[in-house]
Amino acid sequence: MEKLQNYINGELVSPTGGAYFENIEPATGKAYSLIPDSDSHDVAAATRAAKAAFPVWSSMSIQERSDILLRVAQLIGERQEELALAESKDNGKPLKLARTVDIPRAQANFHFYATAILHFASESHSMGNVAINYTLREPIGVAGCISPWNLPLYLFSWKIAPALAAGNTVVAKPSEVTPYTAFLLSKICIDAGMPKGVLNIVHGLGPKAGADIIEHDDIPMISFTGGTATGEWIARTAAPKFKKLSLELGGKNPNIIFADCDFDDMLRTTLRSSFANQGQICLCGSRILIERSIYDRFKDAFVEQVKKMKVGDPQDESSKLGAVVSKPHMEKVLSYIKLAKEEGGTVLCGGKQANVGGAFAEGYFLEPTVIEGLPHTCRTNQEEIFGPVVTLMPFDTEEEALMMANSTKYGLASSVWTSNLKRAHRVAKELHTGIVWVNCWLLRDLRTPFGGVKSSGVGREGGFEALQFFTEPKNVCIKY
Ligand code: NDP
């Protein structure tokens, strides 16, 4: 079986301890490669390499750094098909999604930050005839970047690209559940001529290799995307060391549908926002709030369409849903469906494991599931499920919709469907989320700030926000 390798100091290397664990393909339930079970020795070696590379990388001209990152972007584009196939196999997601979203967006992240750094500038503050202040924005050192399994290469690149563009070096860990495209990225960096030690990728388990990155004294900043419980632990561990932290965490996103919306557009988009990537996108709308006057119309049309969504072989173009990422995750989602029934919910469609058969008989497939009849306060409507499960809830007034939408501990994203311009602005302003989409979903401009409020995270990624995070401002005051 193929053995993945760590990427440390410019070379592909085996883990120091020689230990590996299996990488399972979610669509078949079978192991197909071996992942380094890295430990503190590997993280230490990666950090040493990154620290040694920092003086050279950070003092390179911006243009030189930009050129190298552009070569990485170009190679991702040239190897798009190989990367998309790998992402689909490793994660269970439909190949079509990997081809159209994951890999092009990973390429776009490198391209965006390779060019954004050319336009990144800092402020100056004049004190009239007395003095001038200017702010230096300097790279910090070694950045620790840890990402989850749902959009593996895409979210990995979303951290690595700005960290490197800003002049930092990086020790990164992809999720152990989906390491393959990070391994391919190592090869791309070697081929792109990335100087040794600038990017180091350590594979392994979160509480082991991941925790070692968080705790390492020579890694002063951490950019993390993942679950809220892990984020909490990271915040607690990093705080006494005064590390800079960016945390992109979980969500329980509301999708608010008013009766005056463009019904067909809303229905098409809501199918996507509910079930794209098997509902495993942090931005998926899992609580659908519908104005009571169109509740039945929406429910009937939505359920009819959901029943037609094909769950199957991720590489089959006609499959709308592939497998969820792992057996434990499938079991977690099923446990929430059971909970929803115990809490009094009615399953309108789906609700169980999907039987795909053939080579996929042992795969982790779930039917897209729609549930109604639950209060907004119950656990099903308060906790993140992160799977192909949505609930429907009617509302009577705008105030009630906002109250329900804002009632969870999360605040990542929300969608609003209405053709009333005033209402769109009003509701967008009152929603406690870091991102609001009006009459759309997942429309992304890489220049915009990305992140959540409340338990959905701390800090923002995207655009110059990320370059600000990965640099330290220093004010210089000069008296005339
Ligand atoms: P986890 O928090 O379990 O893991 C995220 C990453 O952290 C993985 O690489 C994991 O490694 C690693 N990790 C786990 N424990 C530790 C630790 N103690 N120290 C350091 N690293 C650790 O999340 P999931 O992978 O399950 O991802 C799903 C979650 O991510 C959902 O809650 C989702 O909402 C959230 N998410 C948020 C996004 C946002 O932008 N706000 C975007 C996408 C997802 P390993 O997998 O190897 O254990």
CSV table of N, CA, C and O in Angstrom, one decimal, residues 42-128:
chain,number,residue,atom,x,y,z
A,42,ASP,N,8.8,14.8,14.8
A,42,ASP,CA,8.6,15.3,13.4
A,42,ASP,C,8.2,16.7,13.4
A,42,ASP,O,8.7,17.5,12.6
A,43,VAL,N,7.4,17.1,14.3
A,43,VAL,CA,6.9,18.5,14.4
A,43,VAL,C,8.2,19.4,14.8
A,43,VAL,O,8.4,20.5,14.2
A,44,ALA,N,9.0,18.9,15.7
A,44,ALA,CA,10.2,19.6,16.0
A,44,ALA,C,11.2,19.8,14.8
A,44,ALA,O,11.7,20.9,14.6
A,45,ALA,N,11.3,18.7,14.0
A,45,ALA,CA,12.2,18.8,12.8
A,45,ALA,C,11.6,19.8,11.8
A,45,ALA,O,12.3,20.6,11.2
A,46,ALA,N,10.2,19.8,11.6
A,46,ALA,CA,9.6,20.7,10.7
A,46,ALA,C,9.7,22.1,11.2
A,46,ALA,O,10.0,23.1,10.4
A,47,THR,N,9.6,22.3,12.5
A,47,THR,CA,9.7,23.7,13.1
A,47,THR,C,11.1,24.2,12.9
A,47,THR,O,11.4,25.4,12.6
A,48,ARG,N,12.1,23.3,13.2
A,48,ARG,CA,13.5,23.8,13.0
A,48,ARG,C,13.8,24.2,11.6
A,48,ARG,O,14.4,25.2,11.3
A,49,ALA,N,13.3,23.4,10.6
A,49,ALA,CA,13.5,23.8,9.2
A,49,ALA,C,12.8,25.1,8.9
A,49,ALA,O,13.4,25.9,8.2
A,50,ALA,N,11.6,25.3,9.4
A,50,ALA,CA,10.8,26.5,9.1
A,50,ALA,C,11.5,27.7,9.7
A,50,ALA,O,11.6,28.8,9.1
A,51,LYS,N,12.1,27.5,10.9
A,51,LYS,CA,12.8,28.6,11.6
A,51,LYS,C,14.0,29.0,10.9
A,51,LYS,O,14.4,30.2,10.7
A,52,ALA,N,14.7,28.0,10.4
A,52,ALA,CA,16.0,28.2,9.7
A,52,ALA,C,15.7,28.9,8.3
A,52,ALA,O,16.5,29.7,7.9
A,53,ALA,N,14.6,28.6,7.7
A,53,ALA,CA,14.3,29.2,6.4
A,53,ALA,C,13.7,30.6,6.5
A,53,ALA,O,13.7,31.3,5.5
A,54,PHE,N,13.2,31.0,7.7
A,54,PHE,CA,12.5,32.3,7.8
A,54,PHE,C,13.4,33.5,7.4
A,54,PHE,O,12.9,34.3,6.7
A,55,PRO,N,14.6,33.6,7.9
A,55,PRO,CA,15.4,34.8,7.5
A,55,PRO,C,15.5,35.0,6.0
A,55,PRO,O,15.4,36.1,5.5
A,56,VAL,N,15.7,33.9,5.3
A,56,VAL,CA,15.9,34.1,3.8
A,56,VAL,C,14.6,34.4,3.2
A,56,VAL,O,14.5,35.3,2.4
A,57,TRP,N,13.6,33.6,3.5
A,57,TRP,CA,12.2,33.8,2.9
A,57,TRP,C,11.6,35.2,3.2
A,57,TRP,O,11.1,35.8,2.3
A,58,SER,N,11.8,35.6,4.4
A,58,SER,CA,11.1,36.9,4.8
A,58,SER,C,11.9,38.1,4.2
A,58,SER,O,11.3,39.1,4.0
A,59,SER,N,13.2,37.9,3.8
A,59,SER,CA,13.9,39.0,3.3
A,59,SER,C,14.0,38.9,1.8
A,59,SER,O,14.6,39.8,1.1
A,60,MET,N,13.4,37.9,1.2
A,60,MET,CA,13.3,37.9,-0.3
A,60,MET,C,12.5,39.0,-0.8
A,60,MET,O,11.6,39.5,0.0
A,61,SER,N,12.6,39.4,-2.0
A,61,SER,CA,11.8,40.5,-2.5
A,61,SER,C,10.3,39.9,-2.6
A,61,SER,O,10.1,38.7,-2.9
A,62,ILE,N,9.4,40.8,-2.5
A,62,ILE,CA,8.0,40.4,-2.6
A,62,ILE,C,7.7,39.7,-4.0
A,62,ILE,O,7.0,38.8,-4.1
A,63,GLN,N,8.4,40.3,-5.0
A,63,GLN,CA,8.2,39.8,-6.4
A,63,GLN,C,8.7,38.3,-6.4
A,63,GLN,O,8.0,37.5,-7.0
A,64,GLU,N,9.8,38.0,-5.8
A,64,GLU,CA,10.4,36.7,-5.8
A,64,GLU,C,9.4,35.7,-5.1
A,64,GLU,O,9.1,34.6,-5.6
A,65,ARG,N,8.9,36.1,-4.0
A,65,ARG,CA,8.0,35.2,-3.3
A,65,ARG,C,6.7,35.0,-4.1
A,65,ARG,O,6.2,33.9,-4.2
A,66,SER,N,6.2,36.1,-4.7
A,66,SER,CA,5.0,36.0,-5.5
A,66,SER,C,5.2,35.1,-6.7
A,66,SER,O,4.4,34.3,-7.0
A,67,ASP,N,6.4,35.1,-7.3
A,67,ASP,CA,6.7,34.3,-8.5
A,67,ASP,C,6.6,32.8,-8.1
A,67,ASP,O,6.0,32.0,-8.8
A,68,ILE,N,7.2,32.5,-6.9
A,68,ILE,CA,7.1,31.0,-6.5
A,68,ILE,C,5.7,30.6,-6.2
A,68,ILE,O,5.3,29.5,-6.6
A,69,LEU,N,4.9,31.5,-5.5
A,69,LEU,CA,3.6,31.1,-5.2
A,69,LEU,C,2.7,31.0,-6.5
A,69,LEU,O,1.8,30.1,-6.6
A,70,LEU,N,3.0,31.8,-7.5
A,70,LEU,CA,2.3,31.7,-8.8
A,70,LEU,C,2.6,30.4,-9.5
A,70,LEU,O,1.8,29.8,-10.1
A,71,ARG,N,3.9,29.9,-9.3
A,71,ARG,CA,4.2,28.6,-9.9
A,71,ARG,C,3.5,27.5,-9.2
A,71,ARG,O,3.0,26.6,-9.9
A,72,VAL,N,3.3,27.6,-7.9
A,72,VAL,CA,2.5,26.6,-7.2
A,72,VAL,C,1.0,26.6,-7.8
A,72,VAL,O,0.5,25.6,-8.1
A,73,ALA,N,0.5,27.8,-7.9
A,73,ALA,CA,-0.9,28.0,-8.5
A,73,ALA,C,-1.0,27.3,-9.9
A,73,ALA,O,-1.9,26.6,-10.2
A,74,GLN,N,0.0,27.6,-10.7
A,74,GLN,CA,0.0,27.1,-12.0
A,74,GLN,C,0.1,25.6,-12.0
A,74,GLN,O,-0.7,24.9,-12.8
A,75,LEU,N,0.9,25.0,-11.2
A,75,LEU,CA,1.0,23.5,-11.2
A,75,LEU,C,-0.3,22.9,-10.6
A,75,LEU,O,-0.7,21.8,-11.1
A,76,ILE,N,-1.0,23.6,-9.7
A,76,ILE,CA,-2.2,23.0,-9.2
A,76,ILE,C,-3.2,23.0,-10.4
A,76,ILE,O,-3.9,22.0,-10.6
A,77,GLY,N,-3.2,24.0,-11.2
A,77,GLY,CA,-4.0,24.1,-12.4
A,77,GLY,C,-3.7,23.0,-13.4
A,77,GLY,O,-4.6,22.3,-13.9
A,78,GLU,N,-2.4,22.8,-13.6
A,78,GLU,CA,-2.0,21.7,-14.6
A,78,GLU,C,-2.3,20.3,-14.1
A,78,GLU,O,-2.6,19.4,-14.9
A,79,ARG,N,-2.3,20.2,-12.7
A,79,ARG,CA,-2.6,18.8,-12.2
A,79,ARG,C,-4.0,18.7,-11.6
A,79,ARG,O,-4.3,17.9,-10.7
A,80,GLN,N,-4.9,19.6,-12.1
A,80,GLN,CA,-6.3,19.6,-11.6
A,80,GLN,C,-7.0,18.3,-11.6
A,80,GLN,O,-7.6,17.9,-10.6
A,81,GLU,N,-6.8,17.5,-12.7
A,81,GLU,CA,-7.6,16.3,-12.7
A,81,GLU,C,-7.1,15.3,-11.7
A,81,GLU,O,-7.8,14.6,-11.0
A,82,GLU,N,-5.7,15.2,-11.6
A,82,GLU,CA,-5.1,14.3,-10.6
A,82,GLU,C,-5.6,14.7,-9.2
A,82,GLU,O,-5.9,13.8,-8.3
A,83,LEU,N,-5.6,16.0,-8.9
A,83,LEU,CA,-5.9,16.5,-7.6
A,83,LEU,C,-7.4,16.2,-7.3
A,83,LEU,O,-7.8,15.8,-6.2
A,84,ALA,N,-8.2,16.5,-8.3
A,84,ALA,CA,-9.7,16.3,-8.1
A,84,ALA,C,-10.0,14.8,-7.8
A,84,ALA,O,-10.8,14.5,-6.9
A,85,LEU,N,-9.4,13.9,-8.6
A,85,LEU,CA,-9.6,12.5,-8.4
A,85,LEU,C,-9.2,12.1,-7.0
A,85,LEU,O,-9.9,11.4,-6.3
A,86,ALA,N,-8.0,12.6,-6.6
A,86,ALA,CA,-7.5,12.3,-5.2
A,86,ALA,C,-8.4,12.8,-4.1
A,86,ALA,O,-8.7,12.1,-3.2
A,87,GLU,N,-8.9,14.0,-4.3
A,87,GLU,CA,-9.8,14.6,-3.3
A,87,GLU,C,-11.1,13.8,-3.2
A,87,GLU,O,-11.6,13.6,-2.1
A,88,SER,N,-11.7,13.5,-4.3
A,88,SER,CA,-12.9,12.7,-4.3
A,88,SER,C,-12.7,11.4,-3.6
A,88,SER,O,-13.6,10.9,-2.8
A,89,LYS,N,-11.6,10.7,-3.9
A,89,LYS,CA,-11.4,9.4,-3.4
A,89,LYS,C,-11.1,9.5,-1.9
A,89,LYS,O,-11.6,8.7,-1.1
A,90,ASP,N,-10.4,10.5,-1.5
A,90,ASP,CA,-10.0,10.6,-0.1
A,90,ASP,C,-11.1,11.1,0.8
A,90,ASP,O,-11.2,10.7,2.0
A,91,ASN,N,-12.0,11.9,0.3
A,91,ASN,CA,-13.1,12.5,1.1
A,91,ASN,C,-14.4,11.9,0.9
A,91,ASN,O,-15.3,12.1,1.7
A,92,GLY,N,-14.7,11.3,-0.3
A,92,GLY,CA,-16.0,10.7,-0.6
A,92,GLY,C,-16.9,11.7,-1.4
A,92,GLY,O,-18.0,11.4,-1.8
A,93,LYS,N,-16.4,12.9,-1.6
A,93,LYS,CA,-17.2,13.9,-2.3
A,93,LYS,C,-17.3,13.7,-3.8
A,93,LYS,O,-16.4,13.0,-4.4
A,94,PRO,N,-18.4,14.1,-4.4
A,94,PRO,CA,-18.5,13.9,-5.9
A,94,PRO,C,-17.3,14.5,-6.6
A,94,PRO,O,-16.9,15.7,-6.3
A,95,LEU,N,-16.8,13.8,-7.6
A,95,LEU,CA,-15.7,14.2,-8.4
A,95,LEU,C,-16.0,15.6,-9.0
A,95,LEU,O,-15.1,16.5,-9.1
A,96,LYS,N,-17.2,15.7,-9.4
A,96,LYS,CA,-17.6,17.0,-10.1
A,96,LYS,C,-17.4,18.2,-9.2
A,96,LYS,O,-17.0,19.2,-9.6
A,97,LEU,N,-17.7,18.0,-7.9
A,97,LEU,CA,-17.6,19.1,-6.9
A,97,LEU,C,-16.1,19.4,-6.7
A,97,LEU,O,-15.7,20.6,-6.7
A,98,ALA,N,-15.3,18.4,-6.6
A,98,ALA,CA,-13.8,18.6,-6.5
A,98,ALA,C,-13.2,19.3,-7.7
A,98,ALA,O,-12.4,20.2,-7.6
A,99,ARG,N,-13.8,18.9,-8.9
A,99,ARG,CA,-13.3,19.5,-10.1
A,99,ARG,C,-13.7,21.0,-10.3
A,99,ARG,O,-13.0,21.8,-10.8
A,100,THR,N,-14.9,21.3,-9.8
A,100,THR,CA,-15.5,22.6,-10.0
A,100,THR,C,-15.3,23.6,-8.8
A,100,THR,O,-15.3,24.8,-9.0
A,101,VAL,N,-15.1,23.0,-7.6
A,101,VAL,CA,-15.0,23.9,-6.5
A,101,VAL,C,-13.6,23.7,-5.8
A,101,VAL,O,-12.8,24.6,-5.8
A,102,ASP,N,-13.4,22.6,-5.2
A,102,ASP,CA,-12.2,22.4,-4.3
A,102,ASP,C,-10.9,22.8,-5.0
A,102,ASP,O,-10.1,23.6,-4.5
A,103,ILE,N,-10.6,22.2,-6.1
A,103,ILE,CA,-9.3,22.4,-6.7
A,103,ILE,C,-9.2,23.7,-7.4
A,103,ILE,O,-8.2,24.4,-7.1
A,104,PRO,N,-10.2,24.2,-8.2
A,104,PRO,CA,-10.0,25.6,-8.7
A,104,PRO,C,-9.9,26.6,-7.6
A,104,PRO,O,-9.1,27.6,-7.8
A,105,ARG,N,-10.6,26.4,-6.5
A,105,ARG,CA,-10.5,27.4,-5.4
A,105,ARG,C,-9.1,27.3,-4.7
A,105,ARG,O,-8.6,28.3,-4.2
A,106,ALA,N,-8.6,26.1,-4.6
A,106,ALA,CA,-7.2,26.0,-4.0
A,106,ALA,C,-6.2,26.8,-4.9
A,106,ALA,O,-5.4,27.5,-4.4
A,107,GLN,N,-6.4,26.6,-6.2
A,107,GLN,CA,-5.5,27.3,-7.1
A,107,GLN,C,-5.7,28.8,-7.0
A,107,GLN,O,-4.7,29.6,-7.0
A,108,ALA,N,-7.0,29.2,-6.9
A,108,ALA,CA,-7.3,30.6,-6.8
A,108,ALA,C,-6.7,31.2,-5.6
A,108,ALA,O,-6.2,32.4,-5.6
A,109,ASN,N,-6.7,30.5,-4.5
A,109,ASN,CA,-6.1,31.0,-3.2
A,109,ASN,C,-4.6,31.3,-3.4
A,109,ASN,O,-4.2,32.4,-3.0
A,110,PHE,N,-3.9,30.4,-4.0
A,110,PHE,CA,-2.4,30.7,-4.2
A,110,PHE,C,-2.3,31.8,-5.2
A,110,PHE,O,-1.4,32.7,-4.9
A,111,HIS,N,-3.1,31.9,-6.2
A,111,HIS,CA,-3.0,33.0,-7.2
A,111,HIS,C,-3.3,34.3,-6.5
A,111,HIS,O,-2.6,35.3,-6.7
A,112,PHE,N,-4.4,34.3,-5.8
A,112,PHE,CA,-4.9,35.5,-5.1
A,112,PHE,C,-3.8,36.1,-4.2
A,112,PHE,O,-3.4,37.3,-4.3
A,113,TYR,N,-3.2,35.3,-3.3
A,113,TYR,CA,-2.3,35.8,-2.3
A,113,TYR,C,-0.9,36.1,-3.0
A,113,TYR,O,-0.2,37.0,-2.5
A,114,ALA,N,-0.6,35.4,-4.0
A,114,ALA,CA,0.7,35.7,-4.8
A,114,ALA,C,0.6,37.1,-5.3
A,114,ALA,O,1.6,37.8,-5.4
A,115,THR,N,-0.6,37.5,-5.7
A,115,THR,CA,-0.7,38.8,-6.3
A,115,THR,C,-1.2,39.9,-5.3
A,115,THR,O,-0.8,41.0,-5.3
A,116,ALA,N,-2.0,39.4,-4.3
A,116,ALA,CA,-2.4,40.4,-3.2
A,116,ALA,C,-1.2,41.0,-2.5
A,116,ALA,O,-1.2,42.2,-2.2
A,117,ILE,N,-0.2,40.2,-2.3
A,117,ILE,CA,1.0,40.7,-1.5
A,117,ILE,C,1.6,41.9,-2.3
A,117,ILE,O,2.3,42.7,-1.7
A,118,LEU,N,1.5,41.9,-3.6
A,118,LEU,CA,2.1,43.0,-4.4
A,118,LEU,C,1.4,44.3,-4.1
A,118,LEU,O,1.9,45.4,-4.4
A,119,HIS,N,0.2,44.2,-3.6
A,119,HIS,CA,-0.7,45.4,-3.4
A,119,HIS,C,-0.9,45.7,-2.0
A,119,HIS,O,-1.6,46.6,-1.6
A,120,PHE,N,-0.3,45.0,-1.1
A,120,PHE,CA,-0.5,45.1,0.4
A,120,PHE,C,0.3,46.3,0.9
A,120,PHE,O,1.5,46.3,0.6
A,121,ALA,N,-0.3,47.2,1.6
A,121,ALA,CA,0.5,48.4,2.1
A,121,ALA,C,0.1,48.6,3.5
A,121,ALA,O,-1.0,48.2,4.0
A,122,SER,N,0.9,49.4,4.2
A,122,SER,CA,0.5,49.8,5.6
A,122,SER,C,0.2,51.3,5.7
A,122,SER,O,0.4,52.0,4.7
A,123,GLU,N,-0.3,51.7,6.8
A,123,GLU,CA,-0.8,53.1,7.0
A,123,GLU,C,0.3,54.0,7.4
A,123,GLU,O,1.3,53.6,8.0
A,124,SER,N,0.0,55.3,7.2
A,124,SER,CA,0.9,56.3,7.9
A,124,SER,C,-0.1,57.3,8.5
A,124,SER,O,-1.2,57.5,8.0
A,125,HIS,N,0.3,57.9,9.7
A,125,HIS,CA,-0.6,58.9,10.4
A,125,HIS,C,0.2,60.1,10.6
A,125,HIS,O,1.2,60.1,11.4
A,126,SER,N,-0.2,61.2,9.9
A,126,SER,CA,0.5,62.4,10.1
A,126,SER,C,0.0,63.2,11.3
A,126,SER,O,-1.2,63.2,11.6
A,127,MET,N,1.0,63.8,12.0
A,127,MET,CA,0.6,64.7,13.2
A,127,MET,C,0.9,66.1,12.8
A,127,MET,O,1.6,66.9,13.5
A,128,GLY,N,0.5,66.5,11.6
A,128,GLY,CA,0.7,67.9,11.2
A,128,GLY,C,2.2,68.2,11.1
A,128,GLY,O,2.9,67.4,10.5
